[in-house]
Amino acid sequence: MVINRAAQLDLVFGALSDPTRRGMLETLSGGAVNIRTLAAPFKMSQPAISRHLRVLEEAGLVRRQKRGREHHISVNSQAAEQARDWIAHYTRFWKQQFDAVEEYLNKQEQKNHVE
Amino acid sequence: MVINRAAQLDLVFGALSDPTRRGMLETLSGGAVNIRTLAAPFKMSQPAISRHLRVLEEAGLVRRQKRGREHHISVNSQAAEQARDWIAHYTRFWKQQFDAVEEYLNKQEQKNHVE
DNA sequence: TTAATATATAACCATATGGTTATCAATCGT
DNA sequence: ACGATTGATAACCATATGGTTATATATTAA
């Protein structure tokens, strides 16, 4: 492993920020497929698909096995779990903060009504 | 609400793909702060900070209250939860697929040893 | 062996992103 | 009233991103 944890998160979140790539991952929920199957739902050139796939691969979200002339793509859940865990970790604190601010704002609201 | 769920996820994941912005969100775990406090850990110009903040805001990850000349920034946990839930939903399936592929590969490995 | 298929790469283009410096606007403290 | 402080905006630059078409490579099928 060359790149650090933060850089890995950059790649994973970056990969997830595109709807085509999220669509591909959704397709992969059903199991490993070849690339032309992955490409089917999108009206976009084959090279474009190829590059989206590379982004997913570089983020560690999928892996590829060449099987003859076809490439079988499968999902690597670990990279996604890392991203999920980053969010989940902070969500605990954020939710507290969020609720505190909500409460504060509600109080302000009430004050305004009284004034 | 104008933009759809997918576009919202684009923005949220995109916002999370930058280490400066993730750093800001980490700071916000401790509670609402003004912008210069958020900026402090980063050696980067004030306009750069201002724009990172706008990205977080447009993704719905933070909200802003002007309090005199200072802007108080607080986290909005809901946007992040949506992203976490998207990952979590698919992670269930991905993990299954991942484990299935692992098992398959291990079997192949054994076969190769026997041959 | 030759044509078709599956996929990658190269070259290009337009737009987005992330940074800078310079400047503006609003508010606060004296 | 005025200078300092907080923050946004404008203009600019370099690089990244997401798409295209054309072409190359490897494998399979006829």
mmCIF file of C-alpha atoms (C1' of nucleotides) in Angstrom:
data_model
loop_
_atom_site.group_PDB
_atom_site.id
_atom_site.type_symbol
_atom_site.label_atom_id
_atom_site.label_comp_id
_atom_site.label_asym_id
_atom_site.label_seq_id
_atom_site.Cartn_x
_atom_site.Cartn_y
_atom_site.Cartn_z
ATOM 1 C CA MET A 1 0.000 0.000 0.000
ATOM 2 C CA VAL A 2 1.542 3.235 -1.171
ATOM 3 C CA ILE A 3 -1.072 5.891 -0.660
ATOM 4 C CA ASN A 4 -2.327 6.840 2.769
ATOM 5 C CA ARG A 5 -5.757 6.599 4.267
ATOM 6 C CA ALA A 6 -6.760 10.173 3.471
ATOM 7 C CA ALA A 7 -5.752 9.857 -0.175
ATOM 8 C CA GLN A 8 -7.672 6.605 -0.372
ATOM 9 C CA LEU A 9 -10.798 8.362 0.911
ATOM 10 C CA ASP A 10 -10.282 11.084 -1.697
ATOM 11 C CA LEU A 11 -10.372 8.432 -4.392
ATOM 12 C CA VAL A 12 -13.317 6.505 -2.986
ATOM 13 C CA PHE A 13 -15.531 9.537 -2.392
ATOM 14 C CA GLY A 14 -14.466 10.975 -5.730
ATOM 15 C CA ALA A 15 -15.404 7.746 -7.477
ATOM 16 C CA LEU A 16 -18.781 7.709 -5.739
ATOM 17 C CA SER A 17 -19.547 11.286 -6.775
ATOM 18 C CA ASP A 18 -20.504 10.301 -10.316
ATOM 19 C CA PRO A 19 -23.922 8.789 -11.123
ATOM 20 C CA THR A 20 -22.586 6.534 -13.878
ATOM 21 C CA ARG A 21 -20.104 4.990 -11.487
ATOM 22 C CA ARG A 22 -22.689 4.612 -8.720
ATOM 23 C CA GLY A 23 -24.939 2.967 -11.310
ATOM 24 C CA MET A 24 -22.201 0.495 -12.131
ATOM 25 C CA LEU A 25 -21.797 -0.384 -8.471
ATOM 26 C CA GLU A 26 -25.532 -0.888 -8.189
ATOM 27 C CA THR A 27 -25.390 -3.301 -11.104
ATOM 28 C CA LEU A 28 -22.572 -5.122 -9.370
ATOM 29 C CA SER A 29 -24.830 -5.779 -6.388
ATOM 30 C CA GLY A 30 -26.193 -8.592 -8.514
ATOM 31 C CA GLY A 31 -22.778 -10.196 -8.940
ATOM 32 C CA ALA A 32 -19.727 -10.042 -11.153
ATOM 33 C CA VAL A 33 -20.324 -9.128 -14.786
ATOM 34 C CA ASN A 34 -18.313 -8.359 -17.885
ATOM 35 C CA ILE A 35 -17.803 -4.781 -18.959
ATOM 36 C CA ARG A 36 -20.262 -4.667 -21.829
ATOM 37 C CA THR A 37 -22.998 -5.690 -19.364
ATOM 38 C CA LEU A 38 -21.924 -2.946 -17.015
ATOM 39 C CA ALA A 39 -21.995 -0.480 -19.888
ATOM 40 C CA ALA A 40 -25.418 -1.429 -21.218
ATOM 41 C CA PRO A 41 -27.600 0.962 -19.153
ATOM 42 C CA PHE A 42 -25.620 4.044 -20.203
ATOM 43 C CA LYS A 43 -25.731 5.753 -23.550
ATOM 44 C CA MET A 44 -22.125 6.708 -23.669
ATOM 45 C CA SER A 45 -19.145 5.581 -25.752
ATOM 46 C CA GLN A 46 -17.192 2.477 -24.835
ATOM 47 C CA PRO A 47 -14.022 4.442 -23.986
ATOM 48 C CA ALA A 48 -15.988 6.573 -21.558
ATOM 49 C CA ILE A 49 -17.197 3.437 -19.795
ATOM 50 C CA SER A 50 -13.667 2.110 -19.766
ATOM 51 C CA ARG A 51 -12.418 5.181 -17.970
ATOM 52 C CA HIS A 52 -15.204 5.227 -15.391
ATOM 53 C CA LEU A 53 -14.266 1.680 -14.638
ATOM 54 C CA ARG A 54 -10.659 2.614 -14.168
ATOM 55 C CA VAL A 55 -11.663 5.259 -11.653
ATOM 56 C CA LEU A 56 -13.585 2.652 -9.672
ATOM 57 C CA GLU A 57 -10.631 0.303 -9.895
ATOM 58 C CA GLU A 58 -8.099 2.894 -8.767
ATOM 59 C CA ALA A 59 -10.296 3.720 -5.804
ATOM 60 C CA GLY A 60 -10.218 0.029 -4.924
ATOM 61 C CA LEU A 61 -13.977 -0.254 -5.278
ATOM 62 C CA VAL A 62 -13.870 -2.978 -7.901
ATOM 63 C CA ARG A 63 -11.440 -5.557 -9.107
ATOM 64 C CA ARG A 64 -10.975 -7.125 -12.462
ATOM 65 C CA GLN A 65 -10.160 -10.636 -13.641
ATOM 66 C CA LYS A 66 -9.345 -11.180 -17.276
ATOM 67 C CA ARG A 67 -11.073 -14.259 -18.552
ATOM 68 C CA GLY A 68 -10.146 -14.622 -22.183
ATOM 69 C CA ARG A 69 -11.033 -11.463 -23.992
ATOM 70 C CA GLU A 70 -13.640 -10.565 -21.416
ATOM 71 C CA HIS A 71 -12.923 -8.756 -18.180
ATOM 72 C CA HIS A 72 -15.004 -9.842 -15.239
ATOM 73 C CA ILE A 73 -15.624 -7.045 -12.802
ATOM 74 C CA SER A 74 -16.555 -7.639 -9.198
ATOM 75 C CA VAL A 75 -17.044 -5.295 -6.296
ATOM 76 C CA ASN A 76 -14.552 -4.999 -3.453
ATOM 77 C CA SER A 77 -16.699 -4.132 -0.484
ATOM 78 C CA GLN A 78 -13.811 -3.148 1.776
ATOM 79 C CA ALA A 79 -13.059 0.190 0.109
ATOM 80 C CA ALA A 80 -16.686 1.251 0.333
ATOM 81 C CA GLU A 81 -16.904 0.139 3.937
ATOM 82 C CA GLN A 82 -13.993 2.400 4.778
ATOM 83 C CA ALA A 83 -15.871 5.376 3.336
ATOM 84 C CA ARG A 84 -19.078 4.380 5.077
ATOM 85 C CA ASP A 85 -17.213 4.078 8.362
ATOM 86 C CA TRP A 86 -15.645 7.505 7.977
ATOM 87 C CA ILE A 87 -19.086 9.034 7.595
ATOM 88 C CA ALA A 88 -20.604 6.860 10.302
ATOM 89 C CA HIS A 89 -17.893 7.796 12.776
ATOM 90 C CA TYR A 90 -18.431 11.505 12.410
ATOM 91 C CA THR A 91 -22.175 11.240 11.970
ATOM 92 C CA ARG A 92 -22.381 10.319 15.636
ATOM 93 C CA PHE A 93 -20.899 13.676 16.617
ATOM 94 C CA TRP A 94 -22.558 15.620 13.845
ATOM 95 C CA LYS A 95 -25.963 14.395 14.861
ATOM 96 C CA GLN A 96 -25.384 15.601 18.418
ATOM 97 C CA GLN A 97 -24.275 18.990 17.144
ATOM 98 C CA PHE A 98 -27.113 19.123 14.678
ATOM 99 C CA ASP A 99 -29.666 18.388 17.363
ATOM 100 C CA ALA A 100 -28.126 20.979 19.680
ATOM 101 C CA VAL A 101 -28.362 23.641 16.992
ATOM 102 C CA GLU A 102 -31.931 22.628 16.216
ATOM 103 C CA GLU A 103 -32.885 23.036 19.838
ATOM 104 C CA TYR A 104 -31.167 26.398 20.003
ATOM 105 C CA LEU A 105 -32.961 27.596 16.888
ATOM 106 C CA ASN A 106 -36.310 26.437 18.189
ATOM 107 C CA LYS A 107 -35.751 28.374 21.389
ATOM 108 C CA GLN A 108 -34.872 31.483 19.384
ATOM 109 C CA GLU A 109 -38.055 30.959 17.380
ATOM 110 C CA GLN A 110 -40.128 30.871 20.561
ATOM 111 C CA LYS A 111 -38.442 33.968 21.915
ATOM 112 C CA ASN A 112 -39.275 35.818 18.715
ATOM 113 C CA HIS A 113 -42.896 34.871 19.060
ATOM 114 C CA VAL A 114 -42.986 36.162 22.639
ATOM 115 C CA GLU A 115 -41.266 39.456 21.884
ATOM 116 C CA MET B 1 -36.136 20.923 -3.154
ATOM 117 C CA VAL B 2 -35.121 21.355 -6.763
ATOM 118 C CA ILE B 3 -32.427 18.806 -7.424
ATOM 119 C CA ASN B 4 -33.080 15.100 -7.232
ATOM 120 C CA ARG B 5 -31.622 12.485 -4.973
ATOM 121 C CA ALA B 6 -28.922 11.386 -7.404
ATOM 122 C CA ALA B 7 -27.701 14.931 -7.976
ATOM 123 C CA GLN B 8 -27.678 15.466 -4.221
ATOM 124 C CA LEU B 9 -25.465 12.402 -3.804
ATOM 125 C CA ASP B 10 -23.152 13.752 -6.517
ATOM 126 C CA LEU B 11 -22.714 16.905 -4.469
ATOM 127 C CA VAL B 12 -22.304 15.175 -1.122
ATOM 128 C CA PHE B 13 -19.771 12.603 -2.295
ATOM 129 C CA GLY B 14 -17.989 15.267 -4.313
ATOM 130 C CA ALA B 15 -17.750 17.481 -1.257
ATOM 131 C CA LEU B 16 -16.402 14.599 0.817
ATOM 132 C CA SER B 17 -13.713 13.793 -1.750
ATOM 133 C CA ASP B 18 -11.471 16.653 -0.630
ATOM 134 C CA PRO B 19 -9.287 16.378 2.489
ATOM 135 C CA THR B 20 -9.639 20.046 3.388
ATOM 136 C CA ARG B 21 -13.399 19.746 3.409
ATOM 137 C CA ARG B 22 -13.339 16.499 5.375
ATOM 138 C CA GLY B 23 -11.034 18.247 7.814
ATOM 139 C CA MET B 24 -13.544 21.038 8.225
ATOM 140 C CA LEU B 25 -16.284 18.531 8.953
ATOM 141 C CA GLU B 26 -14.056 16.875 11.517
ATOM 142 C CA THR B 27 -13.564 20.226 13.222
ATOM 143 C CA LEU B 28 -17.312 20.704 13.236
ATOM 144 C CA SER B 29 -17.707 17.523 15.271
ATOM 145 C CA GLY B 30 -16.780 19.740 18.189
ATOM 146 C CA GLY B 31 -19.616 22.156 17.537
ATOM 147 C CA ALA B 32 -20.440 25.241 15.505
ATOM 148 C CA VAL B 33 -17.571 27.637 14.867
ATOM 149 C CA ASN B 34 -16.871 30.746 12.861
ATOM 150 C CA ILE B 35 -15.060 30.528 9.578
ATOM 151 C CA ARG B 36 -11.667 31.736 10.703
ATOM 152 C CA THR B 37 -11.601 28.908 13.268
ATOM 153 C CA LEU B 38 -12.472 26.437 10.561
ATOM 154 C CA ALA B 39 -9.721 27.844 8.387
ATOM 155 C CA ALA B 40 -6.997 27.803 11.021
ATOM 156 C CA PRO B 41 -5.613 24.284 10.453
ATOM 157 C CA PHE B 42 -5.043 24.840 6.734
ATOM 158 C CA LYS B 43 -2.287 26.872 5.160
ATOM 159 C CA MET B 44 -4.327 28.197 2.326
ATOM 160 C CA SER B 45 -5.699 31.610 1.396
ATOM 161 C CA GLN B 46 -8.945 32.890 2.868
ATOM 162 C CA PRO B 47 -10.767 32.831 -0.500
ATOM 163 C CA ALA B 48 -9.834 29.188 -0.945
ATOM 164 C CA ILE B 49 -11.393 28.401 2.433
ATOM 165 C CA SER B 50 -14.440 30.427 1.506
ATOM 166 C CA ARG B 51 -14.984 28.322 -1.595
ATOM 167 C CA HIS B 52 -14.499 24.991 0.142
ATOM 168 C CA LEU B 53 -17.124 26.110 2.565
ATOM 169 C CA ARG B 54 -19.495 26.947 -0.246
ATOM 170 C CA VAL B 55 -19.069 23.461 -1.655
ATOM 171 C CA LEU B 56 -19.998 21.974 1.715
ATOM 172 C CA GLU B 57 -22.956 24.307 1.942
ATOM 173 C CA GLU B 58 -24.239 23.536 -1.552
ATOM 174 C CA ALA B 59 -24.010 19.840 -0.769
ATOM 175 C CA GLY B 60 -26.181 20.536 2.263
ATOM 176 C CA LEU B 61 -23.484 19.287 4.618
ATOM 177 C CA VAL B 62 -23.266 22.496 6.625
ATOM 178 C CA ARG B 63 -25.421 25.490 7.285
ATOM 179 C CA ARG B 64 -24.525 29.028 8.042
ATOM 180 C CA GLN B 65 -25.951 31.659 10.379
ATOM 181 C CA LYS B 66 -24.720 35.205 10.114
ATOM 182 C CA ARG B 67 -24.168 36.634 13.534
ATOM 183 C CA GLY B 68 -22.910 40.153 13.088
ATOM 184 C CA ARG B 69 -19.870 40.070 10.867
ATOM 185 C CA GLU B 70 -19.106 36.503 11.791
ATOM 186 C CA HIS B 71 -20.648 33.480 10.135
ATOM 187 C CA HIS B 72 -21.341 30.558 12.407
ATOM 188 C CA ILE B 73 -21.056 27.247 10.615
ATOM 189 C CA SER B 74 -22.719 24.116 11.882
ATOM 190 C CA VAL B 75 -22.994 20.652 10.440
ATOM 191 C CA ASN B 76 -26.214 19.273 8.967
ATOM 192 C CA SER B 77 -26.000 15.596 9.706
ATOM 193 C CA GLN B 78 -28.864 14.622 7.411
ATOM 194 C CA ALA B 79 -27.007 15.084 4.125
ATOM 195 C CA ALA B 80 -24.133 12.946 5.334
ATOM 196 C CA GLU B 81 -26.512 10.299 6.623
ATOM 197 C CA GLN B 82 -28.032 10.035 3.177
ATOM 198 C CA ALA B 83 -24.604 9.312 1.694
ATOM 199 C CA ARG B 84 -23.785 6.844 4.450
ATOM 200 C CA ASP B 85 -27.097 5.075 3.878
ATOM 201 C CA TRP B 86 -26.474 4.800 0.153
ATOM 202 C CA ILE B 87 -23.188 3.055 0.829
ATOM 203 C CA ALA B 88 -24.611 0.979 3.647
ATOM 204 C CA HIS B 89 -27.503 -0.215 1.512
ATOM 205 C CA TYR B 90 -25.295 -1.520 -1.256
ATOM 206 C CA THR B 91 -22.549 -2.682 1.059
ATOM 207 C CA ARG B 92 -24.895 -5.430 2.193
ATOM 208 C CA PHE B 93 -25.045 -6.836 -1.322
ATOM 209 C CA TRP B 94 -21.458 -6.040 -2.171
ATOM 210 C CA LYS B 95 -20.202 -7.912 0.818
ATOM 211 C CA GLN B 96 -22.105 -10.998 -0.249
ATOM 212 C CA GLN B 97 -20.699 -10.730 -3.756
ATOM 213 C CA PHE B 98 -17.254 -10.014 -2.420
ATOM 214 C CA ASP B 99 -17.322 -13.076 -0.190
ATOM 215 C CA ALA B 100 -18.618 -15.230 -3.039
ATOM 216 C CA VAL B 101 -15.777 -14.130 -5.291
ATOM 217 C CA GLU B 102 -13.261 -14.713 -2.503
ATOM 218 C CA GLU B 103 -14.501 -18.242 -2.060
ATOM 219 C CA TYR B 104 -14.375 -18.858 -5.793
ATOM 220 C CA LEU B 105 -10.826 -17.565 -6.005
ATOM 221 C CA ASN B 106 -9.719 -19.699 -3.092
ATOM 222 C CA LYS B 107 -11.119 -22.778 -4.803
ATOM 223 C CA GLN B 108 -9.273 -21.901 -7.987
ATOM 224 C CA GLU B 109 -6.123 -21.519 -5.930
ATOM 225 C CA GLN B 110 -6.537 -25.014 -4.493
ATOM 226 C CA LYS B 111 -7.209 -26.490 -7.925
ATOM 227 C CA ASN B 112 -4.004 -24.976 -9.200
ATOM 228 C CA HIS B 113 -2.064 -26.556 -6.377
ATOM 229 C CA VAL B 114 -3.525 -29.991 -7.157
ATOM 230 C CA GLU B 115 -2.900 -29.837 -10.895
ATOM 231 C "C1'" DT C 1 -6.326 -17.241 -41.710
ATOM 232 C "C1'" DT C 2 -9.493 -13.907 -41.465
ATOM 233 C "C1'" DA C 3 -13.395 -11.400 -39.549
ATOM 234 C "C1'" DA C 4 -15.770 -10.168 -35.460
ATOM 235 C "C1'" DT C 5 -15.763 -9.136 -30.583
ATOM 236 C "C1'" DA C 6 -14.118 -7.168 -26.116
ATOM 237 C "C1'" DT C 7 -11.582 -3.831 -24.289
ATOM 238 C "C1'" DA C 8 -7.771 -0.241 -23.869
ATOM 239 C "C1'" DT C 9 -5.244 3.795 -25.376
ATOM 240 C "C1'" DA C 10 -4.313 8.214 -27.733
ATOM 241 C "C1'" DA C 11 -5.493 12.660 -28.995
ATOM 242 C "C1'" DC C 12 -8.507 16.067 -28.543
ATOM 243 C "C1'" DC C 13 -12.142 19.320 -26.533
ATOM 244 C "C1'" DA C 14 -15.079 21.782 -23.095
ATOM 245 C "C1'" DT C 15 -15.986 22.492 -18.518
ATOM 246 C "C1'" DA C 16 -14.977 21.890 -13.536
ATOM 247 C "C1'" DT C 17 -11.906 22.267 -9.686
ATOM 248 C "C1'" DG C 18 -8.637 24.187 -6.577
ATOM 249 C "C1'" DG C 19 -5.472 27.431 -5.899
ATOM 250 C "C1'" DT C 20 -3.709 32.391 -6.165
ATOM 251 C "C1'" DT C 21 -3.846 37.841 -5.622
ATOM 252 C "C1'" DA C 22 -6.503 41.973 -5.560
ATOM 253 C "C1'" DT C 23 -10.488 44.143 -4.118
ATOM 254 C "C1'" DC C 24 -15.095 44.915 -2.116
ATOM 255 C "C1'" DA C 25 -18.737 45.040 1.718
ATOM 256 C "C1'" DA C 26 -20.256 44.806 6.204
ATOM 257 C "C1'" DT C 27 -19.561 45.136 11.013
ATOM 258 C "C1'" DC C 28 -17.049 46.084 15.102
ATOM 259 C "C1'" DG C 29 -14.011 48.661 18.356
ATOM 260 C "C1'" DT C 30 -11.902 52.996 19.497
ATOM 261 C "C1'" DA D 1 -15.752 58.824 11.936
ATOM 262 C "C1'" DC D 2 -12.178 55.547 11.007
ATOM 263 C "C1'" DG D 3 -9.167 51.702 11.034
ATOM 264 C "C1'" DA D 4 -9.255 46.740 11.842
ATOM 265 C "C1'" DT D 5 -11.592 42.477 11.258
ATOM 266 C "C1'" DT D 6 -14.596 38.968 8.974
ATOM 267 C "C1'" DG D 7 -15.850 37.261 5.040
ATOM 268 C "C1'" DA D 8 -17.275 37.224 -0.209
ATOM 269 C "C1'" DT D 9 -16.276 38.111 -4.994
ATOM 270 C "C1'" DA D 10 -13.644 38.789 -9.334
ATOM 271 C "C1'" DA D 11 -10.150 37.618 -12.372
ATOM 272 C "C1'" DC D 12 -6.841 34.620 -13.399
ATOM 273 C "C1'" DC D 13 -4.037 30.191 -13.832
ATOM 274 C "C1'" DA D 14 -2.906 25.185 -13.938
ATOM 275 C "C1'" DT D 15 -4.590 20.792 -13.690
ATOM 276 C "C1'" DA D 16 -8.413 17.390 -13.455
ATOM 277 C "C1'" DT D 17 -12.581 15.447 -15.268
ATOM 278 C "C1'" DG D 18 -15.765 13.605 -18.504
ATOM 279 C "C1'" DG D 19 -16.931 13.244 -22.931
ATOM 280 C "C1'" DT D 20 -15.801 12.383 -28.019
ATOM 281 C "C1'" DT D 21 -13.621 9.836 -32.349
ATOM 282 C "C1'" DA D 22 -10.007 7.066 -34.195
ATOM 283 C "C1'" DT D 23 -7.073 3.380 -33.590
ATOM 284 C "C1'" DA D 24 -4.632 -0.511 -31.376
ATOM 285 C "C1'" DT D 25 -4.500 -5.143 -29.054
ATOM 286 C "C1'" DA D 26 -5.972 -9.564 -27.773
ATOM 287 C "C1'" DT D 27 -9.066 -13.298 -28.152
ATOM 288 C "C1'" DT D 28 -12.601 -15.983 -30.182
ATOM 289 C "C1'" DA D 29 -15.345 -17.877 -34.061
ATOM 290 C "C1'" DA D 30 -16.011 -19.099 -38.837
#
